[in-house]
Coordinates of C-alpha atoms and ligand atoms in Angstrom, one line a residue:
M1 CA 27.0 -14.5 -20.4
K2 CA 25.6 -12.2 -23.0
Y3 CA 25.8 -8.4 -22.2
I4 CA 23.5 -5.9 -23.8
V5 CA 24.4 -2.3 -23.0
V6 CA 21.8 0.4 -23.3
S7 CA 23.2 3.9 -23.6
G8 CA 21.6 7.2 -24.4
G9 CA 22.2 10.3 -26.6
V10 CA 20.8 13.7 -27.3
I11 CA 19.0 14.2 -24.0
S12 CA 18.5 12.3 -20.8
G13 CA 15.1 11.1 -19.5
I14 CA 13.8 9.7 -22.8
G15 CA 12.9 6.3 -21.5
K16 CA 16.2 4.3 -21.6
G17 CA 15.1 2.4 -18.5
V18 CA 11.8 1.3 -20.1
I19 CA 13.6 0.3 -23.4
A20 CA 16.2 -1.6 -21.4
S21 CA 13.7 -3.4 -19.3
S22 CA 11.5 -4.2 -22.3
T23 CA 14.5 -5.7 -24.0
G24 CA 15.2 -7.8 -21.0
L25 CA 11.5 -8.9 -20.9
L26 CA 11.6 -10.0 -24.5
L27 CA 14.7 -12.1 -23.9
K28 CA 13.0 -13.6 -20.9
T29 CA 10.1 -14.7 -23.2
L30 CA 12.6 -16.8 -25.0
G31 CA 13.2 -18.7 -21.8
L32 CA 16.5 -17.0 -21.0
R33 CA 17.4 -15.9 -17.4
V34 CA 17.9 -12.1 -17.4
T35 CA 19.6 -9.8 -14.9
S36 CA 20.4 -6.2 -15.1
I37 CA 22.9 -3.6 -13.9
K38 CA 22.2 0.2 -13.7
I39 CA 25.2 2.5 -13.9
D40 CA 24.7 6.0 -12.4
P41 CA 27.5 8.3 -13.1
Y42 CA 26.9 10.6 -10.1
M43 CA 29.3 11.0 -7.2
N44 CA 26.8 9.9 -4.5
I45 CA 27.5 6.4 -3.1
D46 CA 23.8 5.7 -3.6
A47 CA 20.5 7.4 -4.2
G48 CA 19.6 7.3 -0.5
T49 CA 20.6 10.8 0.4
M50 CA 19.0 12.5 -2.6
A51 CA 15.7 14.3 -2.5
P52 CA 13.0 12.5 -4.5
T53 CA 12.4 15.7 -6.3
E54 CA 16.0 15.5 -7.6
H55 CA 16.1 12.1 -9.4
G56 CA 12.7 10.6 -8.5
E57 CA 12.0 8.0 -6.0
V58 CA 14.7 6.2 -4.0
F59 CA 14.1 2.5 -4.6
V60 CA 14.9 0.1 -1.8
L61 CA 16.0 -3.5 -2.4
N62 CA 15.6 -6.6 -0.2
D63 CA 19.2 -6.2 1.0
G64 CA 18.5 -2.6 2.1
G65 CA 20.3 -1.1 -0.9
E66 CA 18.9 2.4 -1.7
V67 CA 19.1 2.6 -5.4
D68 CA 18.0 4.4 -8.6
L69 CA 14.3 4.0 -9.5
D70 CA 15.3 2.2 -12.7
L71 CA 16.1 -0.9 -10.6
G72 CA 12.4 -0.8 -9.8
N73 CA 11.6 -1.0 -13.5
Y74 CA 13.8 -4.1 -13.8
E75 CA 12.4 -5.8 -10.8
R76 CA 8.9 -5.2 -12.1
Y77 CA 9.4 -6.1 -15.8
L78 CA 11.8 -9.0 -15.2
N79 CA 10.2 -10.2 -12.0
V80 CA 13.7 -10.5 -10.4
T81 CA 15.2 -9.6 -7.0
L82 CA 18.2 -7.4 -7.3
S83 CA 20.9 -6.5 -4.8
R84 CA 22.6 -3.2 -4.0
D85 CA 25.6 -4.1 -6.2
N86 CA 23.3 -4.1 -9.3
N87 CA 23.6 -0.3 -9.1
I88 CA 27.0 1.0 -9.8
T89 CA 27.7 4.7 -9.1
T90 CA 30.8 6.8 -9.5
G91 CA 30.9 7.1 -5.7
K92 CA 30.9 3.3 -5.2
I93 CA 33.5 2.5 -7.8
Y94 CA 35.9 5.2 -6.6
R95 CA 35.4 4.1 -3.1
E96 CA 36.4 0.6 -4.0
V97 CA 39.5 1.6 -5.9
I98 CA 40.6 4.1 -3.1
E99 CA 40.1 1.4 -0.4
K100 CA 42.2 -1.0 -2.5
E101 CA 44.9 1.6 -2.8
R102 CA 44.9 2.2 0.9
R103 CA 45.2 -1.5 1.6
G104 CA 48.2 -1.5 -0.7
D105 CA 46.7 -3.7 -3.4
Y106 CA 48.4 -1.5 -6.1
L107 CA 51.6 -1.1 -4.2
G108 CA 54.3 0.7 -6.2
K109 CA 51.9 1.8 -9.0
T110 CA 50.3 5.1 -9.9
V111 CA 46.6 4.5 -9.6
Q112 CA 44.8 5.9 -12.7
I113 CA 41.3 6.1 -14.2
V114 CA 42.7 3.9 -17.0
P115 CA 43.4 1.1 -16.3
H116 CA 42.6 0.9 -12.6
L117 CA 39.2 2.4 -12.4
T118 CA 38.1 1.0 -15.8
N119 CA 39.2 -2.5 -14.8
A120 CA 37.4 -2.1 -11.5
I121 CA 34.2 -1.3 -13.4
Q122 CA 34.6 -4.3 -15.7
D123 CA 35.4 -6.7 -12.8
W124 CA 32.3 -5.4 -11.0
I125 CA 30.0 -5.9 -14.0
E126 CA 31.4 -9.5 -14.5
R127 CA 31.0 -10.4 -10.9
V128 CA 27.5 -9.0 -10.4
S129 CA 26.1 -10.3 -13.7
L130 CA 26.6 -13.8 -12.4
L131 CA 24.5 -13.4 -9.2
P132 CA 21.2 -15.4 -9.4
V133 CA 18.2 -13.1 -9.4
D134 CA 15.2 -15.3 -9.7
E135 CA 13.5 -18.2 -7.9
T136 CA 15.5 -20.7 -9.9
G137 CA 18.7 -19.6 -8.0
E138 CA 20.7 -20.1 -11.2
T139 CA 23.2 -17.9 -13.0
P140 CA 21.6 -15.6 -15.5
D141 CA 22.2 -15.9 -19.3
V142 CA 21.9 -12.3 -20.2
C143 CA 22.8 -9.1 -18.4
I144 CA 21.2 -5.8 -19.5
I145 CA 23.5 -2.9 -18.5
E146 CA 21.9 0.6 -18.6
L147 CA 24.3 3.5 -18.6
G148 CA 22.7 6.5 -17.0
G149 CA 23.1 10.1 -18.4
T150 CA 24.1 10.8 -22.0
V151 CA 27.2 9.6 -23.8
G152 CA 29.6 12.5 -24.0
D153 CA 29.0 13.8 -20.5
I154 CA 32.2 14.2 -18.4
E155 CA 30.7 12.0 -15.6
S156 CA 30.1 9.0 -17.8
A157 CA 33.5 9.0 -19.6
P158 CA 35.2 6.4 -17.4
F159 CA 32.2 4.1 -17.8
V160 CA 32.1 4.5 -21.6
E161 CA 35.8 3.7 -21.8
A162 CA 35.3 0.7 -19.5
L163 CA 32.5 -0.6 -21.7
R164 CA 34.6 0.0 -24.9
Q165 CA 37.3 -2.3 -23.4
F166 CA 34.7 -4.7 -22.1
Q167 CA 33.5 -5.6 -25.6
F168 CA 36.9 -7.1 -26.2
R169 CA 37.2 -8.7 -22.8
V170 CA 34.0 -10.7 -23.3
G171 CA 34.1 -11.1 -27.1
Q172 CA 32.0 -9.7 -30.0
D173 CA 29.4 -12.5 -29.8
N174 CA 28.7 -11.7 -26.2
F175 CA 28.3 -7.9 -26.3
A176 CA 25.8 -5.7 -28.0
L177 CA 24.8 -2.1 -27.7
I178 CA 21.5 -0.3 -28.0
H179 CA 21.8 3.4 -28.3
V180 CA 18.6 5.3 -27.4
S181 CA 18.2 8.6 -29.2
L182 CA 15.6 11.2 -29.9
V183 CA 14.0 12.2 -33.2
P184 CA 12.2 15.5 -32.5
V185 CA 9.2 16.5 -34.6
I186 CA 9.6 20.1 -35.7
G187 CA 6.8 21.6 -37.8
G188 CA 5.5 18.1 -38.5
E189 CA 8.8 16.8 -39.7
Q190 CA 10.8 14.1 -38.0
K191 CA 14.4 15.4 -37.6
T192 CA 17.4 13.0 -37.7
K193 CA 20.3 15.4 -37.2
P194 CA 20.5 15.1 -33.4
T195 CA 20.7 11.3 -33.7
Q196 CA 23.3 11.5 -36.4
A197 CA 25.4 13.7 -34.1
A198 CA 24.8 11.4 -31.1
I199 CA 26.0 8.3 -33.1
R200 CA 29.0 10.2 -34.3
D201 CA 29.9 10.9 -30.7
L202 CA 29.4 7.3 -29.7
R203 CA 31.6 6.0 -32.5
G204 CA 34.3 8.6 -31.7
L205 CA 34.5 7.0 -28.2
G206 CA 34.9 3.5 -29.7
L207 CA 31.4 2.1 -29.3
V208 CA 29.5 0.9 -32.3
P209 CA 25.7 0.7 -32.0
D210 CA 24.0 -2.6 -32.9
M211 CA 20.7 -1.0 -32.7
I212 CA 19.4 2.5 -32.6
A213 CA 16.2 2.9 -30.6
A214 CA 14.8 6.2 -31.8
R215 CA 12.3 7.8 -29.5
C216 CA 9.8 10.0 -31.3
A217 CA 6.4 11.4 -30.5
T218 CA 5.0 9.7 -33.6
P219 CA 5.7 6.4 -35.4
L220 CA 8.9 6.7 -37.5
D221 CA 8.4 7.2 -41.2
H222 CA 10.1 4.7 -43.5
A223 CA 12.1 7.4 -45.1
V224 CA 13.4 8.5 -41.7
I225 CA 14.5 5.0 -40.9
N226 CA 16.3 4.8 -44.1
K227 CA 18.0 8.1 -43.6
L228 CA 19.1 7.1 -40.1
S229 CA 20.4 3.9 -41.5
M230 CA 22.4 5.7 -44.1
F231 CA 23.9 8.4 -42.0
C232 CA 24.5 6.3 -38.9
H233 CA 26.1 3.4 -40.8
V234 CA 23.7 0.7 -39.6
G235 CA 21.2 -1.5 -41.5
P236 CA 17.6 -0.3 -41.7
N237 CA 16.7 -3.4 -39.5
Q238 CA 18.9 -1.9 -36.8
V239 CA 16.8 1.2 -36.5
L240 CA 13.8 0.8 -34.2
G241 CA 11.2 3.4 -33.7
V242 CA 9.8 3.8 -30.2
H243 CA 7.0 6.3 -30.4
D244 CA 4.9 7.6 -27.5
V245 CA 2.3 5.0 -26.4
N246 CA -0.5 5.1 -23.8
S247 CA 1.2 2.7 -21.5
T248 CA 4.9 1.7 -21.2
Y249 CA 3.7 -2.0 -21.0
H250 CA 3.3 -1.7 -24.8
V251 CA 7.0 -1.1 -25.4
P252 CA 8.1 -4.7 -25.4
L253 CA 5.6 -5.6 -28.0
L254 CA 6.5 -2.6 -30.1
L255 CA 10.2 -3.7 -30.1
E256 CA 9.2 -7.3 -30.9
Q257 CA 7.1 -6.2 -33.9
Q258 CA 10.2 -4.5 -35.3
G259 CA 12.3 -7.7 -35.1
M260 CA 14.4 -7.0 -32.0
V261 CA 14.3 -10.6 -30.8
K262 CA 15.3 -12.1 -34.2
F263 CA 18.1 -9.5 -34.4
F264 CA 19.6 -10.4 -31.1
E265 CA 19.3 -14.1 -31.7
R266 CA 21.6 -13.7 -34.7
R267 CA 23.8 -11.0 -33.3
L268 CA 24.6 -12.7 -30.1
N269 CA 24.7 -16.1 -31.6
L270 CA 22.0 -17.5 -29.4
D271 CA 21.2 -21.1 -30.0
L272 CA 17.9 -21.4 -28.2
S273 CA 17.3 -25.1 -29.0
R274 CA 20.7 -25.9 -27.4
D275 CA 20.9 -23.4 -24.6
V276 CA 17.3 -23.2 -23.3
S277 CA 15.7 -26.2 -21.5
A278 CA 12.2 -27.2 -22.4
P279 CA 10.7 -26.0 -19.0
M280 CA 12.4 -22.6 -19.3
K281 CA 11.1 -22.3 -22.9
E282 CA 7.6 -23.1 -21.6
K283 CA 8.0 -20.5 -18.9
G284 CA 9.0 -17.9 -21.5
L285 CA 6.0 -18.6 -23.7
E286 CA 3.7 -18.4 -20.7
L287 CA 5.2 -15.0 -19.7
R288 CA 4.7 -13.8 -23.3
R289 CA 1.1 -14.9 -23.3
R290 CA 0.3 -13.3 -19.9
W291 CA 2.1 -10.0 -20.9
K292 CA 0.0 -9.9 -24.2
E293 CA -3.1 -10.5 -22.2
L294 CA -2.2 -7.8 -19.8
T295 CA -1.7 -5.2 -22.5
S296 CA -4.9 -6.0 -24.3
A297 CA -6.9 -6.1 -21.0
Q298 CA -5.5 -2.6 -20.4
E299 CA -6.7 -1.5 -23.8
R300 CA -10.2 -2.9 -23.2
T301 CA -10.8 -1.4 -19.8
V302 CA -13.3 1.5 -19.7
D303 CA -14.6 1.6 -16.1
R304 CA -12.6 4.0 -14.1
V305 CA -11.4 4.1 -10.5
E306 CA -10.4 7.4 -9.0
I307 CA -7.7 7.6 -6.3
V308 CA -6.4 10.8 -4.7
L309 CA -2.7 10.8 -3.8
V310 CA -1.8 13.2 -1.1
G311 CA 1.9 13.7 -1.0
K312 CA 4.7 16.3 -0.5
Y313 CA 6.8 15.6 -3.6
T314 CA 4.0 15.9 -6.2
S315 CA 6.0 18.5 -8.3
L316 CA 8.0 15.5 -9.7
Q317 CA 5.7 12.6 -10.3
D318 CA 8.6 10.2 -10.6
S319 CA 9.0 10.7 -6.8
Y320 CA 6.2 8.2 -6.4
I321 CA 6.8 6.0 -9.4
S322 CA 6.5 2.7 -7.5
V323 CA 3.3 3.8 -5.7
V324 CA 1.8 4.8 -9.1
K325 CA 2.8 1.5 -10.6
A326 CA 1.4 -0.5 -7.6
L327 CA -1.9 1.4 -8.0
E328 CA -1.8 0.5 -11.8
H329 CA -1.2 -3.1 -11.1
A330 CA -4.1 -3.2 -8.6
S331 CA -6.4 -1.4 -11.1
L332 CA -5.5 -3.9 -13.8
R333 CA -6.5 -6.7 -11.5
C334 CA -9.8 -5.0 -10.8
Q335 CA -10.3 -4.2 -14.5
R336 CA -10.5 -0.5 -13.9
K337 CA -8.7 2.4 -15.6
L338 CA -6.8 4.2 -12.9
V339 CA -7.5 7.9 -12.7
L340 CA -5.0 9.4 -10.3
K341 CA -5.5 12.9 -8.8
W342 CA -2.5 14.5 -7.3
V343 CA -2.8 16.7 -4.2
E344 CA 0.2 18.5 -2.8
S345 CA -0.5 18.0 0.9
S346 CA 0.4 21.5 2.0
D347 CA -2.4 22.8 -0.2
L348 CA -4.9 21.3 2.2
E349 CA -3.5 23.4 5.1
P350 CA -5.3 26.5 6.4
Q351 CA -2.4 28.8 5.4
A352 CA -2.9 27.8 1.8
E353 CA -6.4 29.4 1.7
T354 CA -4.9 32.8 1.9
D355 CA -1.5 32.1 0.2
R356 CA -2.7 30.0 -2.8
P357 CA -6.6 30.0 -2.8
V358 CA -6.9 28.4 -6.2
E359 CA -4.7 25.4 -5.2
Y360 CA -6.3 25.2 -1.8
H361 CA -9.8 24.9 -3.2
Q362 CA -8.8 22.5 -5.9
A363 CA -7.0 20.3 -3.4
W364 CA -10.1 20.2 -1.2
Q365 CA -12.3 19.5 -4.1
H366 CA -10.2 16.5 -5.0
L367 CA -10.2 15.3 -1.4
C368 CA -13.9 15.7 -1.0
S369 CA -14.7 13.8 -4.2
A370 CA -12.1 11.0 -3.5
K371 CA -13.2 7.4 -3.8
G372 CA -9.9 6.3 -2.3
I373 CA -7.0 8.2 -0.6
I374 CA -3.4 7.3 -0.5
V375 CA -0.7 9.1 1.6
P376 CA 2.7 7.8 0.6
G377 CA 6.1 8.1 2.4
G378 CA 8.2 11.2 3.0
F379 CA 10.6 13.0 5.2
G380 CA 10.3 16.2 7.2
K381 CA 7.6 18.5 8.5
R382 CA 6.5 20.4 5.4
G383 CA 3.0 19.3 4.3
T384 CA 2.4 16.8 7.1
E385 CA -0.5 18.8 8.7
G386 CA -2.2 18.5 5.3
M387 CA -1.6 14.7 5.4
I388 CA -3.1 14.5 8.9
T389 CA -6.2 16.4 7.6
A390 CA -6.5 13.9 4.7
A391 CA -6.3 10.9 7.1
R392 CA -9.0 12.5 9.3
W393 CA -11.2 13.0 6.3
A394 CA -10.8 9.4 5.1
R395 CA -11.4 8.1 8.6
E396 CA -14.5 10.2 9.5
K397 CA -16.1 10.0 6.0
K398 CA -15.3 6.3 5.7
I399 CA -13.3 6.7 2.5
P400 CA -10.9 3.9 1.7
F401 CA -7.5 4.9 2.9
F402 CA -3.9 3.6 2.7
G403 CA -1.0 5.3 4.5
I404 CA 2.5 4.2 3.8
C405 CA 5.4 4.8 6.2
L406 CA 5.0 8.6 6.9
G407 CA 1.4 8.2 5.7
F408 CA 1.0 5.5 8.4
Q409 CA 2.6 7.6 11.1
V410 CA 0.5 10.6 10.4
A411 CA -2.7 8.5 10.4
V412 CA -1.7 7.3 13.9
V413 CA -1.0 10.9 15.0
E414 CA -4.5 11.9 13.7
F415 CA -6.2 9.1 15.6
A416 CA -4.4 10.0 18.8
R417 CA -5.3 13.7 18.5
N418 CA -8.9 13.5 17.4
V419 CA -10.1 10.2 18.9
C420 CA -7.9 9.6 22.0
G421 CA -7.9 13.2 23.1
M422 CA -4.1 13.4 23.0
F423 CA -4.3 17.0 21.8
D424 CA -0.5 17.5 21.7
A425 CA 0.1 14.2 19.9
G426 CA 2.8 14.5 17.2
S427 CA 6.0 13.0 15.8
E428 CA 9.6 13.7 17.0
E429 CA 10.5 14.1 13.3
L430 CA 8.0 16.9 12.8
D431 CA 8.4 18.7 16.1
D432 CA 11.6 18.8 18.2
D433 CA 9.7 19.8 21.3
C434 CA 6.7 17.5 20.8
K435 CA 4.9 17.2 24.2
D436 CA 3.2 13.9 23.4
P437 CA 5.2 12.0 20.8
V438 CA 3.4 9.0 19.4
V439 CA 6.1 8.7 16.7
V440 CA 9.7 8.5 18.0
Y441 CA 13.2 8.1 16.7
M442 CA 14.3 4.5 16.7
P443 CA 17.0 3.9 19.3
E444 CA 19.5 2.1 17.1
I445 CA 19.6 4.6 14.3
S446 CA 22.7 6.9 13.9
R447 CA 22.1 10.5 14.8
T448 CA 25.3 11.7 13.0
H449 CA 25.4 9.8 9.6
L450 CA 22.5 9.9 7.2
G451 CA 23.7 7.7 4.4
G452 CA 22.5 4.1 4.5
T453 CA 21.7 4.2 8.3
M454 CA 17.9 3.9 8.3
R455 CA 16.1 0.7 9.1
L456 CA 16.3 -0.7 5.5
G457 CA 15.3 -3.6 3.5
L458 CA 13.2 -6.7 3.8
R459 CA 11.7 -7.3 7.3
P460 CA 9.1 -9.7 8.6
T461 CA 5.7 -8.6 10.0
L462 CA 3.8 -11.0 12.2
F463 CA 0.0 -10.6 12.4
S464 CA -1.7 -11.0 15.7
D465 CA -3.9 -14.1 16.1
E466 CA -7.1 -12.1 16.7
S467 CA -6.7 -10.2 13.5
K468 CA -7.6 -13.4 11.6
E469 CA -11.2 -12.8 12.6
W470 CA -11.7 -9.5 11.1
S471 CA -8.7 -7.9 9.3
K472 CA -9.1 -7.0 5.7
I473 CA -5.4 -6.5 5.1
R474 CA -4.6 -9.8 6.5
S475 CA -7.0 -11.6 4.3
L476 CA -5.6 -9.7 1.3
Y477 CA -2.3 -11.2 2.2
G478 CA -3.9 -14.6 1.8
N479 CA -4.3 -14.9 5.6
E480 CA -0.5 -15.6 6.0
P481 CA 0.6 -15.3 9.6
T482 CA 3.9 -13.6 8.5
I483 CA 4.5 -11.3 5.6
W484 CA 7.8 -9.7 4.3
E485 CA 8.0 -6.2 3.0
R486 CA 10.8 -3.6 2.4
H487 CA 11.3 -0.9 4.9
R488 CA 13.0 2.5 5.0
H489 CA 12.5 4.7 8.0
R490 CA 14.1 6.3 11.1
Y491 CA 11.0 6.8 13.2
E492 CA 8.5 4.4 14.6
I493 CA 5.2 4.3 16.6
N494 CA 6.1 5.0 20.3
P495 CA 5.6 1.6 21.9
E496 CA 4.6 3.3 25.2
K497 CA 1.4 4.8 23.5
V498 CA 0.2 1.7 21.9
T499 CA -2.1 0.5 24.7
T500 CA -3.8 3.8 25.1
I501 CA -4.4 4.2 21.3
E502 CA -5.6 0.6 20.9
N503 CA -8.0 0.9 23.8
T504 CA -9.8 4.0 22.7
R505 CA -12.8 3.4 20.5
D506 CA -14.4 5.9 18.1
S507 CA -18.1 5.6 17.6
V508 CA -17.8 6.1 13.8
S509 CA -14.6 4.3 12.8
G510 CA -13.9 1.9 15.7
S511 CA -10.5 1.2 17.1
L512 CA -7.1 1.5 15.6
K513 CA -5.4 -1.9 16.1
F514 CA -1.7 -2.6 15.6
I515 CA -2.2 -6.0 14.1
G516 CA 1.2 -6.4 12.5
R517 CA 4.4 -6.1 14.4
N518 CA 8.1 -7.2 14.0
E519 CA 9.2 -10.5 15.3
K520 CA 9.9 -9.2 18.8
G521 CA 6.4 -7.6 18.9
E522 CA 7.8 -4.1 19.9
R523 CA 7.7 -2.4 16.5
M524 CA 4.3 -1.4 15.1
Q525 CA 4.2 -2.2 11.4
V526 CA 0.5 -2.6 10.3
A527 CA -2.5 -0.8 11.7
E528 CA -6.1 -1.1 10.7
L529 CA -9.4 0.4 11.8
T530 CA -12.0 -2.0 13.0
D531 CA -15.1 -0.3 11.7
H532 CA -14.2 1.2 8.4
P533 CA -14.6 0.0 4.8
Y534 CA -10.8 0.0 4.4
F535 CA -8.4 2.0 6.5
V536 CA -4.8 0.5 6.6
G537 CA -1.5 1.9 7.5
M538 CA 1.9 0.2 7.0
Q539 CA 5.3 1.1 8.1
A540 CA 6.8 -0.8 5.2
H541 CA 6.8 0.2 1.5
P542 CA 4.9 -2.6 -0.1
E543 CA 4.8 -0.7 -3.4
L544 CA 8.4 -1.8 -4.0
A545 CA 7.3 -5.4 -4.4
S546 CA 4.3 -4.9 -6.5
R547 CA 4.3 -6.6 -10.0
P548 CA 2.1 -6.1 -13.0
L549 CA 0.9 -9.7 -12.7
N550 CA 1.0 -9.9 -8.9
P551 CA -0.3 -6.7 -7.4
S552 CA 0.6 -5.7 -3.8
P553 CA -2.2 -6.6 -1.4
P554 CA -2.7 -3.3 0.4
F555 CA -2.9 -1.5 -2.9
L556 CA -5.3 -4.0 -4.2
G557 CA -7.3 -3.5 -1.1
L558 CA -7.5 0.3 -1.6
V559 CA -8.3 0.1 -5.3
A560 CA -10.8 -2.7 -4.8
A561 CA -12.5 -0.9 -1.9
A562 CA -12.7 2.3 -4.0
A563 CA -14.2 0.3 -6.9
G564 CA -16.7 -1.6 -4.7
L565 CA -14.9 -4.9 -5.3
L566 CA -13.2 -5.5 -2.0
D567 CA -15.1 -8.7 -0.9
E568 CA -14.5 -10.2 -4.3
Q569 CA -10.8 -9.5 -4.3
M570 CA -10.4 -10.7 -0.7
E571 CA -12.0 -14.0 -1.7
L572 CA -9.6 -14.3 -4.7
Q573 CA -6.5 -13.4 -2.6
S574 CA -7.3 -16.1 -0.1
K575 CA -7.0 -18.6 -2.9
Q576 CA -4.2 -17.2 -5.0
Y577 CA -1.9 -14.9 -3.0
T578 CA 1.7 -15.5 -3.8
P579 CA 4.5 -13.8 -1.8
P580 CA 6.7 -11.8 -4.3
H581 CA 10.0 -12.5 -2.5
P582 CA 12.2 -15.6 -2.9
K583 CA 12.7 -17.4 0.4
S584 CA 16.4 -17.0 0.2
S585 CA 16.3 -13.3 0.7
M586 CA 14.4 -13.5 4.0
I587 CA 16.5 -12.8 7.0
L588 CA 15.5 -11.8 10.5
E589 CA 16.1 -8.4 12.0
S590 CA 19.0 -9.5 14.2
E591 CA 20.8 -11.0 11.2
A592 CA 19.9 -8.0 9.0
S593 CA 21.5 -5.4 11.2
S594 CA 24.8 -7.2 11.2
K595 CA 24.7 -7.1 7.4
E596 CA 24.1 -3.4 7.0
P597 CA 27.0 -1.4 5.8
Ligands
LIG1 N1 10.2 10.0 7.8 C1 9.7 8.9 8.3 C2 10.7 8.0 9.0 O1 11.9 8.2 8.8 C3 9.0 8.1 7.3 C4 9.9 7.5 6.2 C5 9.2 7.2 4.9 O2 8.1 7.5 4.7 N2 10.0 6.5 4.1 O3 10.4 7.2 9.8

């Protein structure tokens, strides 16, 4: 197993995740099997209890792990399926050591950060790096380890020390380090001093960079590369410039052009003719070809498709990173440039007209000119009336619409209120005294513990037989009778209201049919309007499984409908839809609940 650590200096949030996943992708093009581990030095056990506006979206894995959004980057770039253990946090590692101590595993000893915690970190990395992550079911060859935060922080100190020791545990040939740094441009001049200081800190902690990835607004000047090489004690070939590019999909090629692959082949003593089988090599070449094609297709695209995203966490766009990526993947397939307009849902509410008139009118202008509307997931009351308004607009004006999780729930509330005449219809989440709840708390969910207790992870949805006749979403899923997507929710459509809702018909948009349910048929998971160009709601989060080369069907439907290409794409999907999840990860509800922590 070869380990490549990606750490960061100077500031956080400079694209370590993209550089790490691009490195992994490049190694994959050689035919190697690549996995990844993300280390988050915060105390939370996982990202599940953090607001999206804090660290960005909470990514959900097949096994129900609620993890850092960087794992989404890895899954998308490397086309792998990771597990909750691929995300290590300070909370998780301390919990493990403390549980061992209570069991008596260290009996007689004083338990310390060094060596007990640092050993636990190294053991964890070694164990998890061996887990198969792709359809071959075989042990990976390379593990990319991304260390969150910046080196020198108090939080990351035990991890830095563990990695320092780890290079000796696994041997020099099997361990390399990329340090991502920042070269600011001040008055037109690229400044190297912050990177010099960052590398000094790194060396002081016993880690030697094999490669410095220098983030910069502009391409690095030769003189700057030479200066960094001299002051940071590395060869000029070990300094790579990563300047701002239009799309992050260009980063792998940018790194490749500067010799990254050749460097690691030598540095890690990779013998590709010996270690990589002919079919894997072929797969790698194919991946490289398709990736190149994808980036150049993106460059060539000129026609635009406009989508309006109505959400409640729009102040931090990373809150919806997978949704945005899924829209991008779908747009790429449709050969359209995605133009995404952000609408904070509360700006659509009547109160905003007096409180924030400019935002109110702008939000309405976006909504009125929308070619496609998406309402993603979320928690809590704020902004939900605005989402309901957006769903109504889309339904009545026949604008393509896709509601995800909360977006699905509000679309059902809207239909109940405005079509079924259930004027008090609402959700128990949004109104404690709701008189007519069409969305209710799921009976099995804990009311006292919020961490890791939602209905989480990969779950099946079974389509009704009659949906085959007319459903657009079903045909986008290649007419499969059963589909698997990841879930994360506490509330569900009230099963008692389903018959009333389904049996009411609107003269403009038709009926809202719950065509996809769980395996027992009692949980509503997909709804679609019968007489609408495209109006779909899903309880799951299909954005989490979208891939650049395999866009998620409901997103494809939305973008294609907005671009006037829906029939064409439905036809294509019926021939080439491939489910993104390996069969091995598919487990039924009954089995899943016994596996949850
Ligand atoms: N808040 C809703 C629920 O818990 C929706 C969750 C979501 O959008 N992820 O059911």
